[in-house]
mmCIF file of N, CA, C and O in Angstrom:
data_model
loop_
_atom_site.group_PDB
_atom_site.id
_atom_site.type_symbol
_atom_site.label_atom_id
_atom_site.label_comp_id
_atom_site.label_asym_id
_atom_site.label_seq_id
_atom_site.Cartn_x
_atom_site.Cartn_y
_atom_site.Cartn_z
ATOM 1 N N MET A 255 -4.078 10.721 15.676
ATOM 2 C CA MET A 255 -2.654 10.503 16.021
ATOM 3 C C MET A 255 -2.024 9.631 14.936
ATOM 4 O O MET A 255 -2.539 8.645 14.468
ATOM 5 N N THR A 256 -0.828 9.991 14.546
ATOM 6 C CA THR A 256 -0.071 9.303 13.523
ATOM 7 C C THR A 256 0.605 8.062 14.111
ATOM 8 O O THR A 256 1.170 8.111 15.170
ATOM 9 N N THR A 257 0.526 6.953 13.367
ATOM 10 C CA THR A 257 1.182 5.730 13.788
ATOM 11 C C THR A 257 2.671 5.896 13.535
ATOM 12 O O THR A 257 3.109 6.246 12.439
ATOM 13 N N PRO A 258 3.512 5.640 14.562
ATOM 14 C CA PRO A 258 4.986 5.746 14.346
ATOM 15 C C PRO A 258 5.495 4.711 13.341
ATOM 16 O O PRO A 258 4.928 3.624 13.171
ATOM 17 N N ALA A 259 6.552 5.089 12.665
ATOM 18 C CA ALA A 259 7.149 4.213 11.664
ATOM 19 C C ALA A 259 7.528 2.873 12.293
ATOM 20 O O ALA A 259 7.388 1.799 11.652
ATOM 21 N N SER A 260 8.004 2.901 13.518
ATOM 22 C CA SER A 260 8.449 1.655 14.149
ATOM 23 C C SER A 260 7.322 0.668 14.289
ATOM 24 O O SER A 260 7.539 -0.567 14.255
ATOM 25 N N SER A 261 6.081 1.148 14.422
ATOM 26 C CA SER A 261 4.943 0.218 14.548
ATOM 27 C C SER A 261 4.727 -0.586 13.257
ATOM 28 O O SER A 261 4.460 -1.787 13.320
ATOM 29 N N TYR A 262 4.776 0.086 12.127
ATOM 30 C CA TYR A 262 4.637 -0.635 10.854
ATOM 31 C C TYR A 262 5.754 -1.657 10.689
ATOM 32 O O TYR A 262 5.508 -2.811 10.306
ATOM 33 N N LEU A 263 6.967 -1.244 10.981
ATOM 34 C CA LEU A 263 8.129 -2.105 10.805
ATOM 35 C C LEU A 263 8.085 -3.278 11.743
ATOM 36 O O LEU A 263 8.383 -4.446 11.349
ATOM 37 N N PHE A 264 7.712 -3.054 12.986
ATOM 38 C CA PHE A 264 7.653 -4.101 14.011
ATOM 39 C C PHE A 264 6.627 -5.162 13.570
ATOM 40 O O PHE A 264 6.876 -6.371 13.642
ATOM 41 N N GLN A 265 5.460 -4.754 13.129
ATOM 42 C CA GLN A 265 4.449 -5.668 12.727
ATOM 43 C C GLN A 265 4.807 -6.459 11.454
ATOM 44 O O GLN A 265 4.527 -7.653 11.350
ATOM 45 N N ALA A 266 5.492 -5.798 10.516
ATOM 46 C CA ALA A 266 5.826 -6.447 9.251
ATOM 47 C C ALA A 266 6.928 -7.470 9.381
ATOM 48 O O ALA A 266 7.057 -8.364 8.561
ATOM 49 N N ARG A 267 7.769 -7.344 10.383
ATOM 50 C CA ARG A 267 8.943 -8.219 10.447
ATOM 51 C C ARG A 267 8.572 -9.717 10.599
ATOM 52 O O ARG A 267 9.347 -10.582 10.283
ATOM 53 N N THR A 268 7.349 -9.985 11.062
ATOM 54 C CA THR A 268 6.871 -11.387 11.142
ATOM 55 C C THR A 268 6.769 -12.025 9.768
ATOM 56 O O THR A 268 6.897 -13.207 9.617
ATOM 57 N N PHE A 269 6.552 -11.222 8.728
ATOM 58 C CA PHE A 269 6.248 -11.740 7.426
ATOM 59 C C PHE A 269 7.437 -11.727 6.457
ATOM 60 O O PHE A 269 7.228 -12.021 5.247
ATOM 61 N N VAL A 270 8.599 -11.388 6.881
ATOM 62 C CA VAL A 270 9.751 -11.321 5.974
ATOM 63 C C VAL A 270 10.893 -12.241 6.435
ATOM 64 O O VAL A 270 10.918 -12.659 7.624
ATOM 65 N N SER A 271 11.779 -12.565 5.565
ATOM 66 C CA SER A 271 12.903 -13.396 5.934
ATOM 67 C C SER A 271 14.142 -13.031 5.097
ATOM 68 O O SER A 271 14.045 -12.183 4.158
ATOM 69 N N GLY A 272 15.258 -13.593 5.407
ATOM 70 C CA GLY A 272 16.509 -13.366 4.638
ATOM 71 C C GLY A 272 16.984 -11.916 4.737
ATOM 72 O O GLY A 272 16.862 -11.295 5.758
ATOM 73 N N SER A 273 17.554 -11.474 3.634
ATOM 74 C CA SER A 273 18.145 -10.140 3.649
ATOM 75 C C SER A 273 17.111 -9.046 3.825
ATOM 76 O O SER A 273 17.407 -7.976 4.397
ATOM 77 N N ARG A 274 15.913 -9.314 3.387
ATOM 78 C CA ARG A 274 14.861 -8.310 3.588
ATOM 79 C C ARG A 274 14.530 -8.135 5.047
ATOM 80 O O ARG A 274 14.288 -7.023 5.500
ATOM 81 N N LYS A 275 14.587 -9.225 5.818
ATOM 82 C CA LYS A 275 14.351 -9.115 7.247
ATOM 83 C C LYS A 275 15.468 -8.300 7.913
ATOM 84 O O LYS A 275 15.213 -7.464 8.769
ATOM 85 N N TRP A 276 16.723 -8.508 7.455
ATOM 86 C CA TRP A 276 17.819 -7.755 8.008
ATOM 87 C C TRP A 276 17.669 -6.261 7.734
ATOM 88 O O TRP A 276 17.845 -5.458 8.621
ATOM 89 N N ARG A 277 17.270 -5.901 6.540
ATOM 90 C CA ARG A 277 17.062 -4.494 6.181
ATOM 91 C C ARG A 277 15.900 -3.869 6.985
ATOM 92 O O ARG A 277 15.968 -2.764 7.448
ATOM 93 N N LEU A 278 14.863 -4.674 7.192
ATOM 94 C CA LEU A 278 13.754 -4.243 8.015
ATOM 95 C C LEU A 278 14.178 -3.981 9.444
ATOM 96 O O LEU A 278 13.794 -3.019 10.078
ATOM 97 N N GLU A 279 14.977 -4.897 10.025
ATOM 98 C CA GLU A 279 15.455 -4.762 11.380
ATOM 99 C C GLU A 279 16.314 -3.500 11.518
ATOM 100 O O GLU A 279 16.228 -2.777 12.553
ATOM 101 N N VAL A 280 17.160 -3.221 10.536
ATOM 102 C CA VAL A 280 17.999 -2.003 10.569
ATOM 103 C C VAL A 280 17.060 -0.763 10.505
ATOM 104 O O VAL A 280 17.273 0.193 11.260
ATOM 105 N N ALA A 281 16.065 -0.772 9.651
ATOM 106 C CA ALA A 281 15.145 0.326 9.561
ATOM 107 C C ALA A 281 14.373 0.524 10.854
ATOM 108 O O ALA A 281 14.132 1.638 11.311
ATOM 109 N N LEU A 282 13.988 -0.599 11.490
ATOM 110 C CA LEU A 282 13.269 -0.537 12.795
ATOM 111 C C LEU A 282 14.128 0.072 13.860
ATOM 112 O O LEU A 282 13.682 1.009 14.585
ATOM 113 N N ALA A 283 15.377 -0.308 13.936
ATOM 114 C CA ALA A 283 16.289 0.268 14.909
ATOM 115 C C ALA A 283 16.480 1.778 14.684
ATOM 116 O O ALA A 283 16.502 2.595 15.607
ATOM 117 N N THR A 284 16.654 2.133 13.410
ATOM 118 C CA THR A 284 16.829 3.547 13.039
ATOM 119 C C THR A 284 15.581 4.359 13.375
ATOM 120 O O THR A 284 15.703 5.448 13.922
ATOM 121 N N ALA A 285 14.414 3.791 13.057
ATOM 122 C CA ALA A 285 13.173 4.489 13.378
ATOM 123 C C ALA A 285 13.014 4.742 14.872
ATOM 124 O O ALA A 285 12.601 5.822 15.278
ATOM 125 N N LYS A 286 13.337 3.733 15.694
ATOM 126 C CA LYS A 286 13.255 3.886 17.139
ATOM 127 C C LYS A 286 14.161 4.986 17.656
ATOM 128 O O LYS A 286 13.778 5.777 18.536
ATOM 129 N N ILE A 287 15.348 5.070 17.093
ATOM 130 C CA ILE A 287 16.303 6.159 17.494
ATOM 131 C C ILE A 287 15.707 7.512 17.120
ATOM 132 O O ILE A 287 15.741 8.441 17.895
ATOM 133 N N CYS A 288 15.240 7.604 15.865
ATOM 134 C CA CYS A 288 14.636 8.840 15.431
ATOM 135 C C CYS A 288 13.469 9.310 16.280
ATOM 136 O O CYS A 288 13.352 10.470 16.658
ATOM 137 N N GLU A 289 12.634 8.328 16.656
ATOM 138 C CA GLU A 289 11.466 8.609 17.494
ATOM 139 C C GLU A 289 11.885 9.056 18.887
ATOM 140 O O GLU A 289 11.321 9.985 19.455
ATOM 141 N N SER A 290 12.901 8.401 19.451
ATOM 142 C CA SER A 290 13.316 8.732 20.790
ATOM 143 C C SER A 290 13.938 10.115 20.858
ATOM 144 O O SER A 290 13.854 10.787 21.930
ATOM 145 N N PHE A 291 14.593 10.556 19.795
ATOM 146 C CA PHE A 291 15.196 11.904 19.770
ATOM 147 C C PHE A 291 14.342 12.931 18.982
ATOM 148 O O PHE A 291 14.829 14.042 18.750
ATOM 149 N N GLU A 292 13.141 12.506 18.588
ATOM 150 C CA GLU A 292 12.219 13.383 17.840
ATOM 151 C C GLU A 292 12.883 13.982 16.578
ATOM 152 O O GLU A 292 12.818 15.180 16.328
ATOM 153 N N ARG A 293 13.577 13.133 15.858
ATOM 154 C CA ARG A 293 14.282 13.518 14.615
ATOM 155 C C ARG A 293 13.488 13.009 13.439
ATOM 156 O O ARG A 293 12.791 12.016 13.544
ATOM 157 N N PRO A 294 13.672 13.607 12.282
ATOM 158 C CA PRO A 294 12.980 13.061 11.077
ATOM 159 C C PRO A 294 13.563 11.750 10.652
ATOM 160 O O PRO A 294 14.721 11.457 10.876
ATOM 161 N N TYR A 295 12.728 10.949 10.009
ATOM 162 C CA TYR A 295 13.197 9.658 9.491
ATOM 163 C C TYR A 295 13.973 9.871 8.212
ATOM 164 O O TYR A 295 13.561 10.649 7.352
ATOM 165 N N PRO A 296 15.070 9.114 8.055
ATOM 166 C CA PRO A 296 15.765 9.161 6.764
ATOM 167 C C PRO A 296 14.910 8.508 5.665
ATOM 168 O O PRO A 296 13.988 7.739 5.943
ATOM 169 N N GLU A 297 15.269 8.790 4.446
ATOM 170 C CA GLU A 297 14.522 8.276 3.315
ATOM 171 C C GLU A 297 14.475 6.728 3.301
ATOM 172 O O GLU A 297 13.448 6.176 2.972
ATOM 173 N N SER A 298 15.579 6.075 3.743
ATOM 174 C CA SER A 298 15.573 4.643 3.776
ATOM 175 C C SER A 298 14.488 4.054 4.687
ATOM 176 O O SER A 298 13.849 3.057 4.371
ATOM 177 N N VAL A 299 14.259 4.728 5.829
ATOM 178 C CA VAL A 299 13.200 4.274 6.748
ATOM 179 C C VAL A 299 11.829 4.559 6.160
ATOM 180 O O VAL A 299 10.946 3.697 6.198
ATOM 181 N N ARG A 300 11.639 5.728 5.614
ATOM 182 C CA ARG A 300 10.367 6.053 4.988
ATOM 183 C C ARG A 300 9.980 5.087 3.898
ATOM 184 O O ARG A 300 8.860 4.588 3.783
ATOM 185 N N SER A 301 10.967 4.733 3.074
ATOM 186 C CA SER A 301 10.738 3.758 1.994
ATOM 187 C C SER A 301 10.345 2.388 2.539
ATOM 188 O O SER A 301 9.427 1.754 2.057
ATOM 189 N N MET A 302 11.082 1.971 3.586
ATOM 190 C CA MET A 302 10.792 0.646 4.154
ATOM 191 C C MET A 302 9.438 0.644 4.821
ATOM 192 O O MET A 302 8.781 -0.397 4.828
ATOM 193 N N VAL A 303 9.004 1.736 5.393
ATOM 194 C CA VAL A 303 7.664 1.782 6.061
ATOM 195 C C VAL A 303 6.584 1.608 5.012
ATOM 196 O O VAL A 303 5.611 0.911 5.230
ATOM 197 N N HIS A 304 6.745 2.240 3.824
ATOM 198 C CA HIS A 304 5.753 2.054 2.796
ATOM 199 C C HIS A 304 5.747 0.610 2.302
ATOM 200 O O HIS A 304 4.654 0.047 2.051
ATOM 201 N N ASP A 305 6.905 -0.005 2.193
ATOM 202 C CA ASP A 305 6.960 -1.418 1.833
ATOM 203 C C ASP A 305 6.293 -2.255 2.917
ATOM 204 O O ASP A 305 5.560 -3.237 2.589
ATOM 205 N N ALA A 306 6.540 -1.930 4.139
ATOM 206 C CA ALA A 306 5.962 -2.686 5.288
ATOM 207 C C ALA A 306 4.421 -2.555 5.244
ATOM 208 O O ALA A 306 3.706 -3.552 5.457
ATOM 209 N N TYR A 307 3.948 -1.393 4.974
ATOM 210 C CA TYR A 307 2.468 -1.177 4.899
ATOM 211 C C TYR A 307 1.886 -2.041 3.768
ATOM 212 O O TYR A 307 0.848 -2.653 3.961
ATOM 213 N N ASP A 308 2.554 -2.035 2.593
ATOM 214 C CA ASP A 308 2.049 -2.875 1.481
ATOM 215 C C ASP A 308 2.031 -4.361 1.866
ATOM 216 O O ASP A 308 1.090 -5.071 1.556
ATOM 217 N N LEU A 309 3.070 -4.768 2.572
ATOM 218 C CA LEU A 309 3.092 -6.181 3.044
ATOM 219 C C LEU A 309 1.993 -6.434 4.033
ATOM 220 O O LEU A 309 1.313 -7.460 3.975
ATOM 221 N N LEU A 310 1.767 -5.513 4.959
ATOM 222 C CA LEU A 310 0.661 -5.712 5.932
ATOM 223 C C LEU A 310 -0.713 -5.748 5.256
ATOM 224 O O LEU A 310 -1.575 -6.482 5.676
ATOM 225 N N ARG A 311 -0.887 -4.959 4.217
ATOM 226 C CA ARG A 311 -2.154 -4.977 3.499
ATOM 227 C C ARG A 311 -2.425 -6.352 2.930
ATOM 228 O O ARG A 311 -3.605 -6.761 2.855
ATOM 229 N N LEU A 312 -1.378 -7.057 2.564
ATOM 230 C CA LEU A 312 -1.575 -8.421 2.001
ATOM 231 C C LEU A 312 -1.650 -9.490 3.086
ATOM 232 O O LEU A 312 -2.518 -10.363 3.033
ATOM 233 N N ASP A 313 -0.740 -9.430 4.063
ATOM 234 C CA ASP A 313 -0.636 -10.516 5.024
ATOM 235 C C ASP A 313 -1.353 -10.295 6.372
ATOM 236 O O ASP A 313 -1.585 -11.216 7.108
ATOM 237 N N ALA A 314 -1.634 -9.024 6.681
ATOM 238 C CA ALA A 314 -2.367 -8.696 7.935
ATOM 239 C C ALA A 314 -3.261 -7.493 7.646
ATOM 240 O O ALA A 314 -3.007 -6.374 8.214
ATOM 241 N N PRO A 315 -4.259 -7.685 6.852
ATOM 242 C CA PRO A 315 -5.099 -6.516 6.488
ATOM 243 C C PRO A 315 -5.755 -5.819 7.656
ATOM 244 O O PRO A 315 -6.003 -4.629 7.631
ATOM 245 N N GLU A 316 -6.034 -6.582 8.737
ATOM 246 C CA GLU A 316 -6.637 -5.934 9.916
ATOM 247 C C GLU A 316 -5.672 -4.943 10.564
ATOM 248 O O GLU A 316 -6.088 -3.912 11.054
ATOM 249 N N VAL A 317 -4.396 -5.281 10.579
ATOM 250 C CA VAL A 317 -3.373 -4.341 11.122
ATOM 251 C C VAL A 317 -3.221 -3.142 10.225
ATOM 252 O O VAL A 317 -3.221 -2.002 10.699
ATOM 253 N N ALA A 318 -3.140 -3.364 8.924
ATOM 254 C CA ALA A 318 -3.064 -2.277 7.977
ATOM 255 C C ALA A 318 -4.255 -1.357 8.088
ATOM 256 O O ALA A 318 -4.110 -0.111 8.051
ATOM 257 N N ALA A 319 -5.452 -1.902 8.282
ATOM 258 C CA ALA A 319 -6.659 -1.104 8.398
ATOM 259 C C ALA A 319 -6.603 -0.286 9.677
ATOM 260 O O ALA A 319 -7.029 0.901 9.717
ATOM 261 N N GLU A 320 -6.131 -0.860 10.731
ATOM 262 C CA GLU A 320 -6.022 -0.141 12.050
ATOM 263 C C GLU A 320 -5.034 1.016 11.952
ATOM 264 O O GLU A 320 -5.293 2.114 12.461
ATOM 265 N N PHE A 321 -3.877 0.714 11.373
ATOM 266 C CA PHE A 321 -2.814 1.759 11.231
ATOM 267 C C PHE A 321 -3.148 2.810 10.177
ATOM 268 O O PHE A 321 -2.802 3.968 10.354
ATOM 269 N N GLY A 322 -3.748 2.379 9.119
ATOM 270 C CA GLY A 322 -3.948 3.307 7.963
ATOM 271 C C GLY A 322 -2.633 3.494 7.234
ATOM 272 O O GLY A 322 -1.597 3.036 7.658
ATOM 273 N N PRO A 323 -2.696 4.180 6.066
ATOM 274 C CA PRO A 323 -1.503 4.390 5.296
ATOM 275 C C PRO A 323 -0.521 5.290 6.055
ATOM 276 O O PRO A 323 -0.959 6.169 6.784
ATOM 277 N N PRO A 324 0.773 5.024 5.898
ATOM 278 C CA PRO A 324 1.742 5.865 6.630
ATOM 279 C C PRO A 324 1.748 7.311 6.131
ATOM 280 O O PRO A 324 1.582 7.561 4.919
ATOM 281 N N SER A 325 1.853 8.214 7.038
ATOM 282 C CA SER A 325 1.956 9.641 6.720
ATOM 283 C C SER A 325 3.197 10.172 7.367
ATOM 284 O O SER A 325 3.215 10.699 8.479
ATOM 285 N N LEU A 326 4.334 9.961 6.693
ATOM 286 C CA LEU A 326 5.607 10.329 7.282
ATOM 287 C C LEU A 326 6.146 11.636 6.704
ATOM 288 O O LEU A 326 6.152 11.942 5.588
#
């Protein structure tokens, strides 16, 4: 089963601050809307998910290992 984009973004928001946190929160809200309507993620969300995964690999490697790399 594929890990939803919102899961990566939700976990990563603990490790960011400032404008980056704001962008991540916007991406999280967008991802949740896409998931609820079963719509594809926009490029901005996909990009932010890859950034979130990279961040999790550094700051929460156990979460990154559990989720695996994003396949969006």
